[in-house]
């Protein structure tokens, strides 16, 4: 743009004011990127139609356990290739702040269900043989400096032992990784048989079932068939995708999607007020300069474009930096939260929307000062100078 140097100089006419405006835009789009990624996790993945794995939970509440006897009936349902189960353990290592996902599982069946988890065969065999054995993901092992052969004590917050104790000790038999770039290994798996024998209550139950849909089977029909089997039973079921299941954890805290929308609305309303005020002040301070530009031959349309471009430039400077930093933060959050809320992702659509919002906000913030500058009379402007 041939007027870029002039626009750049005008934008930085008041360096402190421009810097503060850019900072407010930066914060707004940093929040936008973080909240959009969180909102994507809540909106995405609920459709059952293309699911390969489905999750079965109690119809009333996730916290209600399901009978272990359901496993064979689920596995024998038409369209189910395989099925296994898991339960939320809810413990921590050494200190309450060191919390991560721990799940009692059927070792072989669980790793067959999740082939993206990679573990050396000898470590998996050792895990299967050891009643008190456990395996952990690379992220957890690196975080706490664990290695194969360590004895890991986990303090239970829910599941007390039959002897009244809360300390569960496990032999670390293996460390697994994942070949899914968006996956997480921030979890521990241990033997369900040991958990069943040692826990003090709710024996004969599990937290949820996981099933793999057979090739060619319709996931919707499979889900409906399973739920119909247990209709009108003491423990009715609800079959859904993994993403919808993970959302049920966080939705216990409220309507997060609505909260995200309200926060973004408040942030951008405030942003428009701040940036609009900045542009209005900038134009008022430059009335005589704008008159000189018109005297030198700049047309009304050129003046309009210069002022609008200045507003858009300020938005883009703060917005792109905020969006970029937000993208980096989202990558870290996604790995840490994948075991609890998969699908945290700043989508290309959200990025395009953010850039469009920067330009749109720049136009809205600058349109009234720009129109005022365009309509400015040379004589009146020089008289007010």
mmCIF file of C-alpha atoms in Angstrom:
data_model
loop_
_atom_site.group_PDB
_atom_site.id
_atom_site.type_symbol
_atom_site.label_atom_id
_atom_site.label_comp_id
_atom_site.label_asym_id
_atom_site.label_seq_id
_atom_site.Cartn_x
_atom_site.Cartn_y
_atom_site.Cartn_z
ATOM 1 C CA UNK A 1 0.000 0.000 0.000
ATOM 2 C CA UNK A 2 1.483 3.326 -1.101
ATOM 3 C CA UNK A 3 0.288 5.109 2.052
ATOM 4 C CA UNK A 4 1.621 2.488 4.478
ATOM 5 C CA UNK A 5 4.451 4.634 5.832
ATOM 6 C CA UNK A 6 2.038 7.492 6.529
ATOM 7 C CA UNK A 7 -0.434 5.111 8.202
ATOM 8 C CA UNK A 8 2.359 3.593 10.323
ATOM 9 C CA UNK A 9 3.534 7.034 11.459
ATOM 10 C CA UNK A 10 0.002 8.078 12.339
ATOM 11 C CA UNK A 11 -0.639 4.872 14.291
ATOM 12 C CA UNK A 12 2.382 5.562 16.518
ATOM 13 C CA UNK A 13 1.708 9.272 16.925
ATOM 14 C CA UNK A 14 0.994 8.687 20.633
ATOM 15 C CA UNK A 15 3.182 5.720 21.480
ATOM 16 C CA UNK A 16 1.841 5.073 24.987
ATOM 17 C CA UNK A 17 -1.803 5.255 23.910
ATOM 18 C CA UNK A 18 -1.208 3.042 20.888
ATOM 19 C CA UNK A 19 0.769 0.541 22.968
ATOM 20 C CA UNK A 20 -2.023 0.287 25.539
ATOM 21 C CA UNK A 21 -4.609 -0.187 22.787
ATOM 22 C CA UNK A 22 -2.500 -2.910 21.169
ATOM 23 C CA UNK A 23 -2.141 -4.555 24.576
ATOM 24 C CA UNK A 24 -5.918 -4.604 25.043
ATOM 25 C CA UNK A 25 -6.334 -6.150 21.574
ATOM 26 C CA UNK A 26 -3.598 -8.671 22.381
ATOM 27 C CA UNK A 27 -5.375 -9.777 25.566
ATOM 28 C CA UNK A 28 -8.728 -9.980 23.764
ATOM 29 C CA UNK A 29 -7.444 -12.309 21.054
ATOM 30 C CA UNK A 30 -5.367 -14.328 23.478
ATOM 31 C CA UNK A 31 -8.600 -15.001 25.359
ATOM 32 C CA UNK A 32 -10.372 -15.659 22.074
ATOM 33 C CA UNK A 33 -7.871 -18.351 21.071
ATOM 34 C CA UNK A 34 -7.983 -20.090 24.454
ATOM 35 C CA UNK A 35 -11.761 -19.967 24.809
ATOM 36 C CA UNK A 36 -12.351 -20.949 21.176
ATOM 37 C CA UNK A 37 -10.159 -24.022 21.610
ATOM 38 C CA UNK A 38 -12.082 -24.944 24.749
ATOM 39 C CA UNK A 39 -15.400 -24.322 23.017
ATOM 40 C CA UNK A 40 -14.297 -26.531 20.108
ATOM 41 C CA UNK A 41 -13.765 -29.400 22.542
ATOM 42 C CA UNK A 42 -17.319 -29.005 23.851
ATOM 43 C CA UNK A 43 -18.925 -28.709 20.433
ATOM 44 C CA UNK A 44 -16.913 -31.260 18.505
ATOM 45 C CA UNK A 45 -17.083 -35.007 18.348
ATOM 46 C CA UNK A 46 -20.610 -35.508 19.684
ATOM 47 C CA UNK A 47 -21.971 -37.040 16.472
ATOM 48 C CA UNK A 48 -22.031 -40.852 16.674
ATOM 49 C CA UNK A 49 -22.312 -41.435 12.943
ATOM 50 C CA UNK A 50 -18.592 -41.800 12.141
ATOM 51 C CA UNK A 51 -17.353 -43.083 15.502
ATOM 52 C CA UNK A 52 -15.089 -46.129 15.705
ATOM 53 C CA UNK A 53 -15.188 -46.327 19.504
ATOM 54 C CA UNK A 54 -18.192 -45.705 21.713
ATOM 55 C CA UNK A 55 -18.471 -45.172 25.454
ATOM 56 C CA UNK A 56 -21.274 -46.545 27.615
ATOM 57 C CA UNK A 57 -22.094 -44.841 30.914
ATOM 58 C CA UNK A 58 -24.994 -44.848 33.346
ATOM 59 C CA UNK A 59 -27.928 -42.936 31.854
ATOM 60 C CA UNK A 60 -28.582 -40.868 34.967
ATOM 61 C CA UNK A 61 -25.064 -39.747 35.848
ATOM 62 C CA UNK A 62 -21.460 -40.459 35.057
ATOM 63 C CA UNK A 63 -20.727 -40.980 38.738
ATOM 64 C CA UNK A 64 -23.102 -43.956 38.903
ATOM 65 C CA UNK A 65 -21.303 -47.260 38.391
ATOM 66 C CA UNK A 66 -22.369 -50.023 36.007
ATOM 67 C CA UNK A 67 -22.447 -53.763 36.787
ATOM 68 C CA UNK A 68 -19.438 -55.747 35.539
ATOM 69 C CA UNK A 69 -21.947 -58.326 34.284
ATOM 70 C CA UNK A 70 -22.861 -55.987 31.401
ATOM 71 C CA UNK A 71 -19.557 -56.702 29.644
ATOM 72 C CA UNK A 72 -20.517 -60.025 28.041
ATOM 73 C CA UNK A 73 -23.890 -58.719 26.877
ATOM 74 C CA UNK A 74 -22.262 -55.659 25.313
ATOM 75 C CA UNK A 75 -19.558 -57.727 23.617
ATOM 76 C CA UNK A 76 -22.150 -60.077 22.111
ATOM 77 C CA UNK A 77 -24.252 -57.260 20.630
ATOM 78 C CA UNK A 78 -24.429 -57.248 16.824
ATOM 79 C CA UNK A 79 -21.979 -54.729 15.400
ATOM 80 C CA UNK A 80 -19.600 -54.781 18.387
ATOM 81 C CA UNK A 81 -16.092 -55.975 17.504
ATOM 82 C CA UNK A 82 -14.690 -55.829 21.039
ATOM 83 C CA UNK A 83 -15.440 -54.327 24.438
ATOM 84 C CA UNK A 84 -13.634 -53.562 27.664
ATOM 85 C CA UNK A 85 -14.086 -51.278 30.665
ATOM 86 C CA UNK A 86 -12.332 -48.678 32.816
ATOM 87 C CA UNK A 87 -13.002 -46.803 36.047
ATOM 88 C CA UNK A 88 -11.936 -43.396 37.315
ATOM 89 C CA UNK A 89 -9.617 -43.862 40.296
ATOM 90 C CA UNK A 90 -9.016 -40.234 41.281
ATOM 91 C CA UNK A 91 -5.783 -40.328 43.265
ATOM 92 C CA UNK A 92 -2.638 -38.239 43.464
ATOM 93 C CA UNK A 93 1.098 -38.747 43.786
ATOM 94 C CA UNK A 94 2.747 -37.338 46.959
ATOM 95 C CA UNK A 95 0.786 -34.045 46.944
ATOM 96 C CA UNK A 96 -2.826 -33.198 45.982
ATOM 97 C CA UNK A 97 -1.595 -30.916 43.200
ATOM 98 C CA UNK A 98 0.019 -33.937 41.481
ATOM 99 C CA UNK A 99 -3.241 -35.270 40.071
ATOM 100 C CA UNK A 100 -3.568 -37.091 36.769
ATOM 101 C CA UNK A 101 -5.766 -39.810 35.304
ATOM 102 C CA UNK A 102 -5.493 -43.286 36.831
ATOM 103 C CA UNK A 103 -7.656 -46.133 35.555
ATOM 104 C CA UNK A 104 -8.021 -49.780 36.560
ATOM 105 C CA UNK A 105 -8.334 -51.713 33.292
ATOM 106 C CA UNK A 106 -8.028 -55.094 31.614
ATOM 107 C CA UNK A 107 -4.433 -54.766 30.337
ATOM 108 C CA UNK A 108 -4.546 -56.638 27.029
ATOM 109 C CA UNK A 109 -8.090 -55.598 26.129
ATOM 110 C CA UNK A 110 -7.365 -51.929 26.860
ATOM 111 C CA UNK A 111 -4.256 -51.756 24.670
ATOM 112 C CA UNK A 112 -6.101 -53.633 21.923
ATOM 113 C CA UNK A 113 -8.873 -51.030 22.177
ATOM 114 C CA UNK A 114 -6.376 -48.147 21.915
ATOM 115 C CA UNK A 115 -3.757 -49.223 19.334
ATOM 116 C CA UNK A 116 -2.411 -45.668 19.246
ATOM 117 C CA UNK A 117 -0.809 -46.420 22.620
ATOM 118 C CA UNK A 118 2.551 -48.053 21.947
ATOM 119 C CA UNK A 119 4.285 -50.174 24.584
ATOM 120 C CA UNK A 120 7.106 -52.738 24.247
ATOM 121 C CA UNK A 121 5.653 -56.252 24.172
ATOM 122 C CA UNK A 122 7.812 -57.443 27.069
ATOM 123 C CA UNK A 123 6.588 -54.556 29.242
ATOM 124 C CA UNK A 124 2.951 -55.328 28.412
ATOM 125 C CA UNK A 125 3.509 -58.992 29.307
ATOM 126 C CA UNK A 126 5.123 -58.002 32.612
ATOM 127 C CA UNK A 127 2.144 -55.731 33.330
ATOM 128 C CA UNK A 128 -0.301 -58.582 32.647
ATOM 129 C CA UNK A 129 1.586 -60.972 34.947
ATOM 130 C CA UNK A 130 1.946 -58.625 37.923
ATOM 131 C CA UNK A 131 -1.195 -58.234 40.040
ATOM 132 C CA UNK A 132 0.062 -54.912 41.453
ATOM 133 C CA UNK A 133 1.652 -53.821 38.187
ATOM 134 C CA UNK A 134 1.006 -50.517 36.429
ATOM 135 C CA UNK A 135 2.075 -48.713 33.294
ATOM 136 C CA UNK A 136 2.244 -44.955 32.736
ATOM 137 C CA UNK A 137 2.503 -42.635 29.768
ATOM 138 C CA UNK A 138 5.732 -40.928 28.765
ATOM 139 C CA UNK A 139 4.474 -37.535 29.923
ATOM 140 C CA UNK A 140 3.848 -38.703 33.484
ATOM 141 C CA UNK A 141 7.091 -40.688 33.632
ATOM 142 C CA UNK A 142 9.056 -37.631 32.502
ATOM 143 C CA UNK A 143 7.210 -35.314 34.888
ATOM 144 C CA UNK A 144 8.016 -37.361 37.986
ATOM 145 C CA UNK A 145 11.245 -39.007 36.837
ATOM 146 C CA UNK A 146 9.802 -42.510 37.033
ATOM 147 C CA UNK A 147 11.457 -45.534 35.425
ATOM 148 C CA UNK A 148 10.526 -49.167 34.994
ATOM 149 C CA UNK A 149 10.947 -51.021 38.277
ATOM 150 C CA UNK A 150 9.957 -48.118 40.535
ATOM 151 C CA UNK A 151 7.423 -48.589 43.321
ATOM 152 C CA UNK A 152 4.743 -45.895 42.916
ATOM 153 C CA UNK A 153 2.473 -44.939 45.857
ATOM 154 C CA UNK A 154 -0.828 -43.286 44.905
ATOM 155 C CA UNK A 155 -3.037 -41.645 47.529
ATOM 156 C CA UNK A 156 -6.720 -42.393 46.921
ATOM 157 C CA UNK A 157 -9.321 -39.631 47.207
ATOM 158 C CA UNK A 158 -12.279 -41.924 46.491
ATOM 159 C CA UNK A 159 -11.361 -45.574 46.628
ATOM 160 C CA UNK A 160 -10.287 -46.629 50.104
ATOM 161 C CA UNK A 161 -8.884 -50.113 50.507
ATOM 162 C CA UNK A 162 -10.688 -52.899 52.316
ATOM 163 C CA UNK A 163 -8.250 -52.537 55.222
ATOM 164 C CA UNK A 164 -9.146 -48.819 55.544
ATOM 165 C CA UNK A 165 -5.937 -47.535 53.981
ATOM 166 C CA UNK A 166 -5.755 -44.921 51.251
ATOM 167 C CA UNK A 167 -2.282 -45.654 49.898
ATOM 168 C CA UNK A 168 -2.204 -47.903 46.850
ATOM 169 C CA UNK A 169 1.253 -49.055 45.753
ATOM 170 C CA UNK A 170 2.063 -50.175 42.235
ATOM 171 C CA UNK A 171 5.091 -51.695 40.516
ATOM 172 C CA UNK A 172 5.913 -49.730 37.391
ATOM 173 C CA UNK A 173 6.176 -52.358 34.662
ATOM 174 C CA UNK A 174 6.139 -50.219 31.559
ATOM 175 C CA UNK A 175 6.022 -46.798 29.912
ATOM 176 C CA UNK A 176 3.886 -46.252 26.831
ATOM 177 C CA UNK A 177 3.799 -43.585 24.143
ATOM 178 C CA UNK A 178 1.296 -42.545 21.489
ATOM 179 C CA UNK A 179 1.527 -42.061 17.741
ATOM 180 C CA UNK A 180 -1.417 -39.657 17.782
ATOM 181 C CA UNK A 181 0.027 -36.108 17.544
ATOM 182 C CA UNK A 182 -3.005 -34.737 19.388
ATOM 183 C CA UNK A 183 -3.110 -37.541 21.939
ATOM 184 C CA UNK A 184 -1.934 -37.535 25.528
ATOM 185 C CA UNK A 185 -0.049 -40.026 27.651
ATOM 186 C CA UNK A 186 -0.741 -38.226 30.941
ATOM 187 C CA UNK A 187 -2.321 -41.262 32.598
ATOM 188 C CA UNK A 188 -1.643 -44.428 34.594
ATOM 189 C CA UNK A 189 -3.207 -47.841 33.996
ATOM 190 C CA UNK A 190 -3.287 -50.651 36.533
ATOM 191 C CA UNK A 191 -4.884 -54.066 36.989
ATOM 192 C CA UNK A 192 -8.656 -54.091 37.433
ATOM 193 C CA UNK A 193 -8.430 -57.475 39.204
ATOM 194 C CA UNK A 194 -6.238 -55.946 41.916
ATOM 195 C CA UNK A 195 -8.566 -52.959 42.206
ATOM 196 C CA UNK A 196 -11.627 -55.230 42.485
ATOM 197 C CA UNK A 197 -10.051 -57.348 45.201
ATOM 198 C CA UNK A 198 -8.580 -54.550 47.312
ATOM 199 C CA UNK A 199 -11.270 -51.839 47.236
ATOM 200 C CA UNK A 200 -13.619 -51.395 50.168
ATOM 201 C CA UNK A 201 -16.911 -50.820 48.336
ATOM 202 C CA UNK A 202 -18.810 -51.008 45.024
ATOM 203 C CA UNK A 203 -17.360 -54.390 44.156
ATOM 204 C CA UNK A 204 -18.653 -55.899 40.956
ATOM 205 C CA UNK A 205 -19.018 -52.548 39.206
ATOM 206 C CA UNK A 206 -17.066 -50.460 36.715
ATOM 207 C CA UNK A 207 -17.148 -46.814 35.705
ATOM 208 C CA UNK A 208 -17.836 -47.174 31.981
ATOM 209 C CA UNK A 209 -17.492 -49.503 29.005
ATOM 210 C CA UNK A 210 -15.575 -48.890 25.801
ATOM 211 C CA UNK A 211 -16.477 -50.736 22.616
ATOM 212 C CA UNK A 212 -15.093 -50.856 19.101
ATOM 213 C CA UNK A 213 -17.650 -50.854 16.304
ATOM 214 C CA UNK A 214 -17.236 -53.700 13.826
ATOM 215 C CA UNK A 215 -16.296 -52.886 10.229
ATOM 216 C CA UNK A 216 -19.396 -52.071 8.226
ATOM 217 C CA UNK A 217 -21.629 -51.685 11.260
ATOM 218 C CA UNK A 218 -23.673 -48.518 11.817
ATOM 219 C CA UNK A 219 -22.500 -46.879 15.073
ATOM 220 C CA UNK A 220 -25.919 -45.305 15.626
ATOM 221 C CA UNK A 221 -27.679 -48.657 15.385
ATOM 222 C CA UNK A 222 -25.076 -50.255 17.657
ATOM 223 C CA UNK A 223 -25.527 -47.514 20.263
ATOM 224 C CA UNK A 224 -29.314 -47.817 20.143
ATOM 225 C CA UNK A 225 -29.190 -51.613 20.389
ATOM 226 C CA UNK A 226 -27.024 -51.481 23.501
ATOM 227 C CA UNK A 227 -29.163 -48.889 25.258
ATOM 228 C CA UNK A 228 -32.323 -50.841 24.429
ATOM 229 C CA UNK A 229 -30.861 -53.964 26.059
ATOM 230 C CA UNK A 230 -30.638 -52.205 29.395
ATOM 231 C CA UNK A 231 -33.791 -50.101 29.137
ATOM 232 C CA UNK A 232 -35.992 -50.287 32.253
ATOM 233 C CA UNK A 233 -33.191 -52.005 34.188
ATOM 234 C CA UNK A 234 -31.847 -50.642 37.501
ATOM 235 C CA UNK A 235 -28.814 -49.352 35.569
ATOM 236 C CA UNK A 236 -29.945 -47.950 32.238
ATOM 237 C CA UNK A 237 -27.182 -46.903 29.855
ATOM 238 C CA UNK A 238 -26.311 -44.051 27.523
ATOM 239 C CA UNK A 239 -23.971 -44.783 24.623
ATOM 240 C CA UNK A 240 -22.080 -41.914 23.011
ATOM 241 C CA UNK A 241 -18.759 -40.925 21.460
ATOM 242 C CA UNK A 242 -15.530 -40.558 23.426
ATOM 243 C CA UNK A 243 -15.646 -36.776 23.058
ATOM 244 C CA UNK A 244 -19.182 -36.576 24.428
ATOM 245 C CA UNK A 245 -18.136 -38.815 27.302
ATOM 246 C CA UNK A 246 -15.183 -36.585 28.169
ATOM 247 C CA UNK A 247 -17.436 -33.543 28.073
ATOM 248 C CA UNK A 248 -19.643 -35.084 30.738
ATOM 249 C CA UNK A 249 -16.761 -34.688 33.215
ATOM 250 C CA UNK A 250 -16.494 -30.944 32.774
ATOM 251 C CA UNK A 251 -20.185 -30.205 32.214
ATOM 252 C CA UNK A 252 -20.747 -31.109 35.837
ATOM 253 C CA UNK A 253 -19.368 -27.644 36.605
ATOM 254 C CA UNK A 254 -21.983 -25.846 34.501
ATOM 255 C CA UNK A 255 -22.718 -24.755 30.943
ATOM 256 C CA UNK A 256 -19.144 -24.014 29.933
ATOM 257 C CA UNK A 257 -20.037 -23.285 26.311
ATOM 258 C CA UNK A 258 -22.444 -20.516 27.362
ATOM 259 C CA UNK A 259 -19.898 -19.080 29.777
ATOM 260 C CA UNK A 260 -17.302 -19.000 26.984
ATOM 261 C CA UNK A 261 -19.708 -17.141 24.682
ATOM 262 C CA UNK A 262 -20.622 -14.559 27.329
ATOM 263 C CA UNK A 263 -16.985 -13.882 28.203
ATOM 264 C CA UNK A 264 -16.026 -13.409 24.553
ATOM 265 C CA UNK A 265 -18.972 -11.073 24.017
ATOM 266 C CA UNK A 266 -17.996 -8.921 26.999
ATOM 267 C CA UNK A 267 -14.342 -8.845 25.939
ATOM 268 C CA UNK A 268 -15.050 -7.686 22.398
ATOM 269 C CA UNK A 269 -17.638 -5.117 23.422
ATOM 270 C CA UNK A 270 -15.029 -3.576 25.721
ATOM 271 C CA UNK A 271 -12.418 -3.843 22.964
ATOM 272 C CA UNK A 272 -14.602 -1.854 20.553
ATOM 273 C CA UNK A 273 -15.131 0.874 23.147
ATOM 274 C CA UNK A 274 -11.405 1.162 23.862
ATOM 275 C CA UNK A 275 -10.243 1.109 20.246
ATOM 276 C CA UNK A 276 -13.069 3.379 19.086
ATOM 277 C CA UNK A 277 -12.118 5.953 21.719
ATOM 278 C CA UNK A 278 -8.471 5.726 20.629
ATOM 279 C CA UNK A 279 -9.315 6.401 16.992
ATOM 280 C CA UNK A 280 -11.667 9.265 17.857
ATOM 281 C CA UNK A 281 -8.970 10.977 19.909
ATOM 282 C CA UNK A 282 -6.417 10.414 17.167
ATOM 283 C CA UNK A 283 -8.615 12.041 14.523
ATOM 284 C CA UNK A 284 -9.501 15.012 16.773
ATOM 285 C CA UNK A 285 -5.812 15.661 17.386
ATOM 286 C CA UNK A 286 -5.027 15.584 13.665
ATOM 287 C CA UNK A 287 -7.772 17.809 12.269
ATOM 288 C CA UNK A 288 -5.300 20.400 10.973
ATOM 289 C CA UNK A 289 -3.069 17.682 9.464
ATOM 290 C CA UNK A 290 -6.024 16.098 7.702
ATOM 291 C CA UNK A 291 -6.914 19.518 6.302
ATOM 292 C CA UNK A 292 -3.365 19.876 4.973
ATOM 293 C CA UNK A 293 -3.621 16.423 3.335
ATOM 294 C CA UNK A 294 -6.793 17.492 1.575
ATOM 295 C CA UNK A 295 -5.119 20.751 0.542
ATOM 296 C CA UNK A 296 -2.284 18.719 -1.005
ATOM 297 C CA UNK A 297 -4.744 16.792 -3.153
ATOM 298 C CA UNK A 298 -5.784 13.810 -1.045
ATOM 299 C CA UNK A 299 -9.391 13.014 -1.874
ATOM 300 C CA UNK A 300 -12.133 12.239 0.616
ATOM 301 C CA UNK A 301 -11.902 8.544 -0.203
ATOM 302 C CA UNK A 302 -8.133 8.508 0.389
ATOM 303 C CA UNK A 303 -8.559 10.144 3.807
ATOM 304 C CA UNK A 304 -11.259 7.594 4.683
ATOM 305 C CA UNK A 305 -8.979 4.693 3.697
ATOM 306 C CA UNK A 306 -6.004 6.103 5.628
ATOM 307 C CA UNK A 307 -7.949 6.444 8.889
ATOM 308 C CA UNK A 308 -9.642 3.045 8.536
ATOM 309 C CA UNK A 309 -6.324 1.390 7.669
ATOM 310 C CA UNK A 310 -4.762 2.871 10.785
ATOM 311 C CA UNK A 311 -7.501 1.349 12.922
ATOM 312 C CA UNK A 312 -7.204 -2.052 11.203
ATOM 313 C CA UNK A 313 -3.395 -1.987 11.539
ATOM 314 C CA UNK A 314 -3.626 -1.487 15.308
ATOM 315 C CA UNK A 315 -6.078 -4.390 15.555
ATOM 316 C CA UNK A 316 -3.872 -6.673 13.477
ATOM 317 C CA UNK A 317 -0.707 -5.844 15.441
ATOM 318 C CA UNK A 318 -2.262 -6.784 18.754
ATOM 319 C CA UNK A 319 -4.565 -9.498 17.445
ATOM 320 C CA UNK A 320 -2.035 -11.554 15.500
ATOM 321 C CA UNK A 321 0.425 -11.618 18.391
ATOM 322 C CA UNK A 322 -2.337 -12.618 20.817
ATOM 323 C CA UNK A 323 -3.599 -15.287 18.435
ATOM 324 C CA UNK A 324 -0.101 -16.690 17.910
ATOM 325 C CA UNK A 325 0.662 -16.890 21.621
ATOM 326 C CA UNK A 326 -2.754 -18.416 22.240
ATOM 327 C CA UNK A 327 -2.054 -21.104 19.633
ATOM 328 C CA UNK A 328 1.173 -22.053 21.409
ATOM 329 C CA UNK A 329 -0.561 -22.206 24.801
ATOM 330 C CA UNK A 330 -3.382 -24.326 23.370
ATOM 331 C CA UNK A 331 -0.862 -26.942 22.192
ATOM 332 C CA UNK A 332 0.379 -27.386 25.754
ATOM 333 C CA UNK A 333 -3.098 -27.378 27.298
ATOM 334 C CA UNK A 334 -4.331 -29.950 24.776
ATOM 335 C CA UNK A 335 -1.637 -32.432 25.816
ATOM 336 C CA UNK A 336 -2.248 -31.910 29.517
ATOM 337 C CA UNK A 337 -6.036 -32.173 29.242
ATOM 338 C CA UNK A 338 -6.351 -34.876 26.584
ATOM 339 C CA UNK A 339 -7.129 -37.573 29.148
ATOM 340 C CA UNK A 340 -10.008 -35.492 30.565
ATOM 341 C CA UNK A 341 -11.222 -33.384 27.654
ATOM 342 C CA UNK A 342 -10.000 -34.456 24.211
ATOM 343 C CA UNK A 343 -10.463 -32.206 21.224
ATOM 344 C CA UNK A 344 -9.037 -28.953 22.635
ATOM 345 C CA UNK A 345 -7.940 -27.452 19.341
ATOM 346 C CA UNK A 346 -7.629 -24.027 17.737
ATOM 347 C CA UNK A 347 -9.180 -24.912 14.411
ATOM 348 C CA UNK A 348 -8.304 -23.256 11.078
ATOM 349 C CA UNK A 349 -11.871 -21.966 11.000
ATOM 350 C CA UNK A 350 -11.354 -20.218 14.348
ATOM 351 C CA UNK A 351 -8.113 -18.655 13.098
ATOM 352 C CA UNK A 352 -9.811 -17.331 9.950
ATOM 353 C CA UNK A 353 -12.684 -16.038 12.084
ATOM 354 C CA UNK A 354 -10.246 -14.288 14.425
ATOM 355 C CA UNK A 355 -8.513 -12.497 11.544
ATOM 356 C CA UNK A 356 -11.895 -11.499 10.131
ATOM 357 C CA UNK A 357 -12.871 -10.191 13.570
ATOM 358 C CA UNK A 358 -9.669 -8.140 13.754
ATOM 359 C CA UNK A 359 -10.454 -6.508 10.434
ATOM 360 C CA UNK A 360 -14.128 -6.102 11.293
ATOM 361 C CA UNK A 361 -13.354 -4.627 14.707
ATOM 362 C CA UNK A 362 -10.870 -2.266 13.083
ATOM 363 C CA UNK A 363 -13.525 -1.085 10.647
ATOM 364 C CA UNK A 364 -16.171 -0.664 13.353
ATOM 365 C CA UNK A 365 -13.775 1.188 15.640
ATOM 366 C CA UNK A 366 -12.538 3.454 12.884
ATOM 367 C CA UNK A 367 -15.580 4.009 10.680
ATOM 368 C CA UNK A 368 -17.082 6.979 12.537
ATOM 369 C CA UNK A 369 -13.782 8.869 12.972
ATOM 370 C CA UNK A 370 -12.933 8.014 9.332
ATOM 371 C CA UNK A 371 -16.262 9.340 8.026
ATOM 372 C CA UNK A 372 -15.803 12.459 10.155
ATOM 373 C CA UNK A 373 -12.342 12.967 8.650
ATOM 374 C CA UNK A 374 -13.672 12.347 5.133
ATOM 375 C CA UNK A 375 -16.386 14.981 5.526
ATOM 376 C CA UNK A 376 -14.017 17.484 7.075
ATOM 377 C CA UNK A 377 -14.100 20.890 5.416
ATOM 378 C CA UNK A 378 -10.640 22.340 4.740
ATOM 379 C CA UNK A 379 -11.677 25.845 5.742
ATOM 380 C CA UNK A 380 -13.409 24.749 8.941
ATOM 381 C CA UNK A 381 -10.500 22.487 9.883
ATOM 382 C CA UNK A 382 -7.857 25.186 9.399
ATOM 383 C CA UNK A 383 -10.036 27.622 11.339
ATOM 384 C CA UNK A 384 -10.141 25.207 14.306
ATOM 385 C CA UNK A 385 -6.372 24.562 14.175
#
